[in-house]
Coordinates of C-alpha atoms and ligand atoms in Angstrom, one line a residue:
X17 CA -46.8 38.3 202.5
X18 CA -47.0 34.8 200.9
X19 CA -46.7 32.5 203.9
X20 CA -45.5 29.5 201.9
X21 CA -42.7 31.5 200.2
X22 CA -41.7 32.9 203.6
X23 CA -41.4 29.5 205.2
X24 CA -39.5 28.0 202.3
X25 CA -37.2 31.0 202.2
X26 CA -36.5 30.9 205.9
X27 CA -35.9 27.2 205.8
X28 CA -33.6 27.7 202.8
X29 CA -31.6 30.3 204.5
X30 CA -31.3 28.2 207.7
X31 CA -30.0 25.3 205.6
X32 CA -27.5 27.4 203.9
X33 CA -26.2 28.7 207.2
X34 CA -26.1 25.3 208.8
X35 CA -24.4 24.0 205.7
X36 CA -21.6 26.3 206.6
X37 CA -21.0 28.0 203.4
X38 CA -22.3 25.4 201.0
X39 CA -24.0 28.3 199.3
X40 CA -21.8 31.2 198.2
X41 CA -22.7 34.2 200.2
X42 CA -24.1 37.0 198.0
X43 CA -21.8 40.0 197.5
X44 CA -23.2 43.5 197.6
X45 CA -24.5 44.6 194.2
X46 CA -25.6 48.1 195.0
X47 CA -24.2 51.2 193.1
X48 CA -25.4 54.8 193.3
X49 CA -27.1 56.4 190.3
X50 CA -24.9 57.1 187.3
X51 CA -24.8 60.7 186.0
X52 CA -27.8 60.2 183.7
X53 CA -30.1 59.1 186.5
X54 CA -28.6 61.4 189.1
X55 CA -29.6 64.4 186.9
X56 CA -33.1 62.9 186.2
X57 CA -33.6 62.2 189.9
X58 CA -32.8 65.8 190.8
X59 CA -35.2 67.1 188.1
X60 CA -38.1 64.9 189.1
X61 CA -37.6 65.7 192.8
X62 CA -37.7 69.4 192.0
X63 CA -40.2 69.6 189.2
X64 CA -41.8 66.2 188.8
X65 CA -45.2 64.9 189.9
X66 CA -43.7 63.0 192.9
X67 CA -45.9 60.0 192.1
X68 CA -45.3 57.0 189.8
X69 CA -44.8 58.4 186.4
X70 CA -43.7 57.3 182.9
X71 CA -40.7 59.2 181.6
X72 CA -40.0 59.5 177.9
X73 CA -36.5 60.7 177.0
X74 CA -36.9 62.7 173.8
X75 CA -33.1 62.7 173.0
X76 CA -33.2 59.0 173.1
X77 CA -36.5 58.8 171.3
X78 CA -35.0 61.0 168.5
X79 CA -32.1 58.6 168.1
X80 CA -34.5 55.7 167.7
X81 CA -36.8 57.5 165.3
X82 CA -33.7 58.4 163.2
X83 CA -32.6 54.8 163.1
X84 CA -36.0 53.8 161.6
X85 CA -36.0 56.7 159.1
X86 CA -32.4 55.9 158.0
X87 CA -33.5 52.2 157.4
X88 CA -37.0 52.5 156.0
X89 CA -36.3 54.4 152.7
X90 CA -38.4 54.9 149.6
X91 CA -40.0 53.1 147.9
X92 CA -40.8 51.7 151.4
X93 CA -42.9 53.8 153.8
X94 CA -42.7 53.9 157.6
X95 CA -46.0 53.1 159.4
X96 CA -46.2 54.0 163.2
X97 CA -47.7 51.3 165.4
X98 CA -50.1 53.3 167.4
X99 CA -50.9 50.8 170.2
X100 CA -47.2 50.7 171.1
X101 CA -47.0 54.5 171.4
X102 CA -50.5 55.1 172.8
X103 CA -50.5 58.9 173.2
X104 CA -51.7 61.2 170.4
X105 CA -49.0 63.7 171.4
X106 CA -46.3 61.1 171.3
X107 CA -47.5 59.8 167.9
X108 CA -47.7 63.3 166.6
X109 CA -44.1 63.9 167.7
X110 CA -42.9 60.7 166.0
X111 CA -44.9 61.4 162.8
X112 CA -43.4 64.9 162.5
X113 CA -39.8 63.8 163.0
X114 CA -40.2 60.7 160.8
X115 CA -42.3 62.5 158.2
X116 CA -45.0 59.9 158.0
X117 CA -48.8 60.0 158.3
X118 CA -49.2 56.2 158.3
X119 CA -50.6 54.6 161.4
X120 CA -51.4 51.0 162.4
X121 CA -54.3 50.8 164.8
X122 CA -55.6 47.9 166.9
X123 CA -58.4 49.2 169.1
X124 CA -61.7 50.9 168.0
X125 CA -61.7 53.7 170.6
X126 CA -58.1 54.6 169.7
X127 CA -59.0 54.4 166.0
X128 CA -61.8 57.0 166.5
X129 CA -59.4 59.2 168.4
X130 CA -56.8 58.9 165.6
X131 CA -59.4 59.9 163.0
X132 CA -59.9 63.2 165.0
X133 CA -56.3 63.8 166.0
X134 CA -54.9 62.9 162.6
X135 CA -57.6 63.7 160.0
X136 CA -55.1 63.2 157.2
X137 CA -53.7 59.9 158.4
X138 CA -53.5 56.7 156.4
X139 CA -54.6 54.0 158.8
X140 CA -54.2 50.2 158.5
X141 CA -56.0 48.1 161.1
X142 CA -53.5 45.6 162.6
X143 CA -55.9 42.8 163.7
X144 CA -59.2 41.5 162.4
X145 CA -61.6 43.5 164.6
X146 CA -65.1 42.1 165.2
X147 CA -67.5 43.6 162.7
X148 CA -69.4 45.2 165.5
X149 CA -66.3 47.2 166.4
X150 CA -66.1 48.4 162.8
X151 CA -69.8 49.4 162.9
X152 CA -69.1 51.3 166.2
X153 CA -66.2 53.1 164.5
X154 CA -68.5 54.4 161.7
X155 CA -71.3 55.3 164.2
X156 CA -68.9 57.4 166.3
X157 CA -66.7 58.8 163.5
X158 CA -66.2 62.6 163.7
X159 CA -64.4 65.1 161.6
X160 CA -63.0 65.1 158.1
X161 CA -61.3 61.7 158.1
X162 CA -62.6 59.7 155.1
X163 CA -62.4 56.0 155.7
X164 CA -63.3 55.2 152.1
X165 CA -59.9 56.7 151.2
X166 CA -57.8 56.6 154.3
X167 CA -58.7 53.4 156.2
X168 CA -58.0 49.7 155.5
X169 CA -59.7 47.0 157.5
X170 CA -57.8 43.8 158.2
X171 CA -59.4 40.5 157.2
X172 CA -58.2 37.1 158.0
X173 CA -61.0 34.7 156.8
X174 CA -63.8 34.6 154.2
X175 CA -66.2 34.4 157.1
X176 CA -65.0 37.7 158.5
X177 CA -65.1 39.3 155.1
X178 CA -68.7 38.2 154.6
X179 CA -69.6 40.0 157.8
X180 CA -67.8 43.1 156.6
X181 CA -69.6 42.9 153.3
X182 CA -72.9 43.0 155.0
X183 CA -71.7 46.0 157.0
X184 CA -70.6 47.8 153.8
X185 CA -74.0 47.2 152.2
X186 CA -75.8 48.4 155.3
X187 CA -73.7 51.6 155.5
X188 CA -74.0 52.1 151.7
X189 CA -70.2 52.5 151.6
X190 CA -67.1 50.7 150.2
X191 CA -64.7 49.2 152.6
X192 CA -61.0 48.8 151.7
X193 CA -59.8 45.4 152.6
X194 CA -56.2 44.4 153.6
X195 CA -55.6 40.7 154.0
X196 CA -53.7 39.3 156.9
X197 CA -51.1 36.7 155.8
X198 CA -49.5 34.0 158.0
X199 CA -45.9 34.4 157.2
X200 CA -44.7 32.0 160.0
X201 CA -46.0 33.5 163.2
X202 CA -49.0 31.2 163.1
X203 CA -51.3 33.7 164.9
X204 CA -54.0 33.3 162.3
X205 CA -54.2 35.0 158.9
X206 CA -54.5 33.4 155.5
X207 CA -52.2 30.4 155.1
X208 CA -53.3 28.8 151.8
X209 CA -54.3 29.9 148.3
X210 CA -57.8 28.5 148.6
X211 CA -58.7 30.9 151.5
X212 CA -57.0 33.8 149.7
X213 CA -58.8 32.9 146.5
X214 CA -62.2 32.9 148.3
X215 CA -61.5 36.3 149.9
X216 CA -60.4 37.8 146.6
X217 CA -63.3 36.3 144.7
X218 CA -65.7 37.9 147.2
X219 CA -64.0 41.2 146.8
X220 CA -64.1 41.0 143.0
X221 CA -67.8 40.1 143.0
X222 CA -68.7 43.1 145.2
X223 CA -66.9 46.1 143.7
X224 CA -69.4 48.6 145.1
X225 CA -68.9 47.4 148.7
X226 CA -65.3 46.1 148.9
X227 CA -61.9 47.0 147.5
X228 CA -58.7 45.0 147.8
X229 CA -56.1 47.3 149.4
X230 CA -53.2 45.0 150.1
X231 CA -51.6 42.5 152.5
X232 CA -50.2 42.5 156.0
X233 CA -47.5 40.0 157.0
X234 CA -46.2 40.4 160.6
X235 CA -43.0 38.4 161.3
X236 CA -41.7 39.1 164.8
X237 CA -40.7 35.5 165.3
X238 CA -37.9 36.0 162.8
X239 CA -36.3 38.7 165.0
X240 CA -36.9 37.3 168.4
X241 CA -34.4 35.1 170.2
X242 CA -35.3 31.5 169.3
X243 CA -33.2 28.4 169.9
X244 CA -30.9 28.2 166.9
X245 CA -32.1 24.7 166.1
X246 CA -35.4 26.4 165.0
X247 CA -33.6 28.5 162.4
X248 CA -31.5 31.7 162.3
X249 CA -33.1 35.1 162.0
X250 CA -32.2 35.1 158.3
X251 CA -33.7 31.7 157.6
X252 CA -37.0 32.5 159.3
X253 CA -37.1 35.9 157.6
X254 CA -36.5 34.4 154.1
X255 CA -39.0 31.6 154.8
X256 CA -41.6 34.2 155.7
X257 CA -40.9 36.4 152.7
X258 CA -41.1 33.4 150.4
X259 CA -44.6 32.7 151.8
X260 CA -45.5 36.4 151.2
X261 CA -44.2 36.3 147.7
X262 CA -46.2 33.1 147.0
X263 CA -49.4 34.9 147.9
X264 CA -48.5 38.0 145.9
X265 CA -47.7 35.8 142.8
X266 CA -51.0 33.9 143.3
X267 CA -52.9 37.2 143.3
X268 CA -51.1 38.6 140.3
X269 CA -51.8 35.4 138.4
X270 CA -55.3 34.6 139.4
X271 CA -56.7 38.0 140.2
X272 CA -54.7 40.3 137.9
X273 CA -57.4 43.0 137.9
X274 CA -57.0 43.3 141.7
X275 CA -53.2 43.8 141.6
X276 CA -52.6 47.5 141.5
X277 CA -49.5 49.6 142.0
X278 CA -51.0 51.4 145.0
X279 CA -51.5 48.3 147.1
X280 CA -50.2 48.5 150.7
X281 CA -47.9 45.6 151.1
X282 CA -47.2 45.8 154.9
X283 CA -44.6 43.9 156.7
X284 CA -42.4 43.8 159.8
X285 CA -42.6 45.0 163.3
X286 CA -39.9 46.2 165.6
X287 CA -37.8 42.9 165.8
X288 CA -37.4 42.6 162.0
X289 CA -37.8 46.0 160.4
X290 CA -34.1 46.2 159.6
X291 CA -34.1 42.9 157.8
X292 CA -36.8 44.2 155.4
X293 CA -34.1 46.5 153.9
X294 CA -33.0 43.5 152.0
X295 CA -36.3 42.6 150.3
X296 CA -38.1 44.4 147.5
X297 CA -41.6 43.0 147.9
X298 CA -43.1 45.0 150.8
X299 CA -43.6 48.8 150.6
X300 CA -44.9 49.5 154.1
X301 CA -43.0 48.8 157.3
X302 CA -44.6 48.9 160.8
X303 CA -42.5 49.9 163.8
X304 CA -43.6 51.0 167.2
X305 CA -42.0 49.6 170.3
X306 CA -38.5 49.9 169.0
X307 CA -38.8 53.7 169.5
X308 CA -39.0 53.2 173.2
X309 CA -37.1 49.9 173.6
X310 CA -38.5 48.3 176.7
X311 CA -36.6 45.3 178.0
X312 CA -38.4 42.7 175.9
X313 CA -36.9 44.4 172.9
X314 CA -33.3 44.0 174.0
X315 CA -32.7 42.0 170.8
X316 CA -29.7 41.7 168.7
X317 CA -31.7 43.0 165.7
X318 CA -32.3 46.2 167.7
X319 CA -28.7 46.7 168.9
X320 CA -28.5 50.3 167.6
X321 CA -31.7 51.4 169.5
X322 CA -31.5 52.8 173.0
X323 CA -33.9 52.6 176.0
X324 CA -36.1 55.7 175.9
X325 CA -38.8 55.0 178.5
X326 CA -38.6 54.6 182.3
X327 CA -40.9 54.4 185.2
X328 CA -39.9 56.7 188.0
X329 CA -41.3 56.6 191.5
X330 CA -40.4 58.2 194.8
X331 CA -39.0 56.3 197.8
X332 CA -41.6 56.8 200.6
X333 CA -39.7 55.1 203.4
X334 CA -36.1 54.0 204.1
X335 CA -36.3 51.6 207.0
X336 CA -32.9 49.8 207.3
X337 CA -32.3 46.1 207.3
X338 CA -35.0 43.7 206.2
X339 CA -37.4 43.1 209.1
X340 CA -40.1 40.5 208.3
X341 CA -43.4 40.5 210.0
X342 CA -43.6 37.8 212.8
X343 CA -39.9 37.0 212.4
X344 CA -39.0 40.4 213.8
X345 CA -35.4 40.4 215.2
X346 CA -34.7 37.0 213.8
X347 CA -34.9 38.7 210.3
X348 CA -31.4 40.0 211.0
X349 CA -30.2 36.6 209.8
X350 CA -31.2 37.7 206.3
X351 CA -29.4 41.0 206.3
X352 CA -26.4 39.4 208.0
X353 CA -26.2 36.8 205.2
X354 CA -27.1 39.0 202.2
X355 CA -25.7 42.5 202.1
X356 CA -28.3 43.3 199.5
X357 CA -30.9 43.1 202.2
X358 CA -29.3 45.6 204.5
X359 CA -31.5 48.4 203.2
X360 CA -35.2 48.2 202.9
X361 CA -37.2 50.8 201.0
X362 CA -40.9 51.2 200.4
X363 CA -41.8 52.9 197.2
X364 CA -44.9 54.7 195.8
X365 CA -46.8 52.0 193.9
X366 CA -45.1 49.1 192.3
X367 CA -45.5 45.6 190.8
X368 CA -45.5 46.9 187.3
X369 CA -44.5 45.1 184.1
X370 CA -41.0 46.4 184.6
X371 CA -37.4 45.7 185.7
X372 CA -35.3 47.7 188.2
X373 CA -32.9 50.0 186.3
X374 CA -31.4 52.6 188.7
X375 CA -29.7 52.7 191.1
X376 CA -28.2 49.3 190.3
X377 CA -28.6 46.4 192.7
X378 CA -32.2 46.9 193.7
X379 CA -34.1 43.7 194.3
X380 CA -37.6 42.6 195.2
X381 CA -38.2 40.6 198.4
X382 CA -40.2 37.5 197.7
X383 CA -40.7 36.7 201.4
X384 CA -42.4 40.0 202.0
X385 CA -44.4 39.9 198.8
X386 CA -45.7 42.3 196.2
X387 CA -47.7 45.5 196.7
X388 CA -49.2 47.7 194.1
X389 CA -49.5 50.4 196.7
X390 CA -46.1 50.4 198.5
X391 CA -43.8 47.8 197.0
X392 CA -40.8 46.6 199.1
X393 CA -37.3 47.1 197.6
X394 CA -34.1 45.8 199.1
X395 CA -30.6 46.8 198.4
X396 CA -27.1 47.2 199.9
X397 CA -26.3 50.6 201.5
X398 CA -24.1 51.5 198.5
X399 CA -27.2 52.5 196.4
X400 CA -27.4 55.6 198.6
X401 CA -31.2 56.1 198.2
X402 CA -33.0 58.5 200.5
X403 CA -36.7 59.3 201.0
X404 CA -38.0 61.3 198.0
X405 CA -35.3 59.9 195.7
X406 CA -36.6 58.2 192.6
X407 CA -36.4 54.5 191.8
X408 CA -36.2 54.0 188.1
X409 CA -37.5 50.9 186.2
X410 CA -37.5 49.9 182.6
X411 CA -40.9 48.6 181.4
X412 CA -40.8 45.2 179.8
X413 CA -43.2 46.3 177.1
X414 CA -44.9 49.6 176.1
X415 CA -48.4 49.2 174.9
X416 CA -50.1 48.5 178.3
X417 CA -47.6 50.1 180.6
X418 CA -47.8 53.5 178.9
X419 CA -51.6 53.6 179.8
X420 CA -51.1 53.1 183.5
X421 CA -49.5 56.4 184.7
X422 CA -51.6 59.4 183.6
X423 CA -49.7 62.0 181.7
X424 CA -46.4 60.9 180.2
X425 CA -43.5 63.1 181.3
X426 CA -41.3 64.1 178.3
X427 CA -37.7 65.1 179.2
X428 CA -34.9 66.5 177.2
X429 CA -31.4 67.1 178.4
X430 CA -32.5 65.9 181.8
X431 CA -35.3 68.6 182.1
X432 CA -39.0 68.1 182.0
X433 CA -40.2 69.8 178.8
X434 CA -43.8 68.5 178.3
X435 CA -46.7 66.3 179.6
X436 CA -48.5 64.1 177.1
X437 CA -51.9 62.5 177.8
X438 CA -52.1 58.8 177.1
X439 CA -54.9 57.4 175.0
X440 CA -58.2 56.5 176.7
X441 CA -60.7 53.7 176.2
Ligands
PLP19 C1 -49.8 43.3 162.9 C2 -48.6 43.9 163.7 N1 -47.7 44.6 163.0 C3 -46.7 45.2 163.6 C4 -46.5 45.1 165.0 C5 -45.3 45.7 165.5 O1 -45.4 46.5 166.7 P1 -44.1 46.9 167.4 O2 -43.2 47.5 166.5 O3 -44.6 47.8 168.5 O4 -43.5 45.6 168.0 C6 -47.5 44.4 165.7 C7 -47.4 44.3 167.2 O5 -48.1 43.6 167.9 C8 -48.5 43.8 165.0 O6 -49.5 43.0 165.7

């Protein structure tokens, strides 16, 4: 327990009580599971691992995949963001339903695994990896995946490209180079014609070692909630596409021999993929997290997507009203004041990057403090939780959380249908 929080909280409550109702007394927020979580709870209690687990709802995932497929139509292609769905089995499922073999990878160990799991994939690297990472990829590459045909390295500066050029010469191979553009996110990438010119000149001067393969312009800022004074989604999107167009025009004008029909002109990310329907420059659209819709993707641009991922964990202990160490009986003041502290549960694990989802009305107790072993949860009695029932959370993001729980639990129609290993490394 955090002693300072505890003292402050106790003092605050005392003041509220002494103030005789200056603060509005909280009303009970608890509600039992709805039908969806009632069914899932029964299934997990009967057939689940009875430890913290990551549940992926395949019916909901299908809905989200279909949203993407219906939006990203030829001549554009859908590229799966591998880091946001970090399980080969999950990626395989998505690629089959969406009919795409395009992946975006961000991590050398995952990249090597992709090359084995998806030997026919077309892979674009999503960030400029240190050249040593690239070297390690080639050293540990196994199977029939042919990087000379199937892989594009992402380059952001002439300096990085010079390092990759040396690598290519050392390996006696040709590297395909995709150039990161800054289309408004300002997370690096080329932001002026001079830098782009330097990169393209270097490529043009070394045809045996380097080949220009396209551009990548990631624009999530245009789909996230930003104060309207900074611009609407549309304004930020069009501004970004104007920048992208400027770099494309520069390349066509100044490096005509580098401009080919088969270039990968990658754009988007979950927050903006729908907006790219309205432009004709890009031909390759990245989407990952929108397929699972964790809470940070509750965006108006993703209104048609549904949450498809939950953390489920069993209640280990149901111990009644909040009873704080040292305060003992005096803790009753808290549960008297706040009906949402009349039940205390301790769950298996906790303190994840996640928000309470079901039953409704669960809350953390800051006076008691966090535990990654047995997190405290308070609620009003209406939630009706018992020992062994599951507490459900929605992760705030997917890329890290999916790696934390061992095998992912795939459910369909409220039944467990598969277990999928997360990526390693
Ligand atoms: C370069 C790039 N493209 C696309 C994405 C989109 O990923 P997601 O759809 O999972 O948000 C990301 C996410 O970080 C990214 O870095």
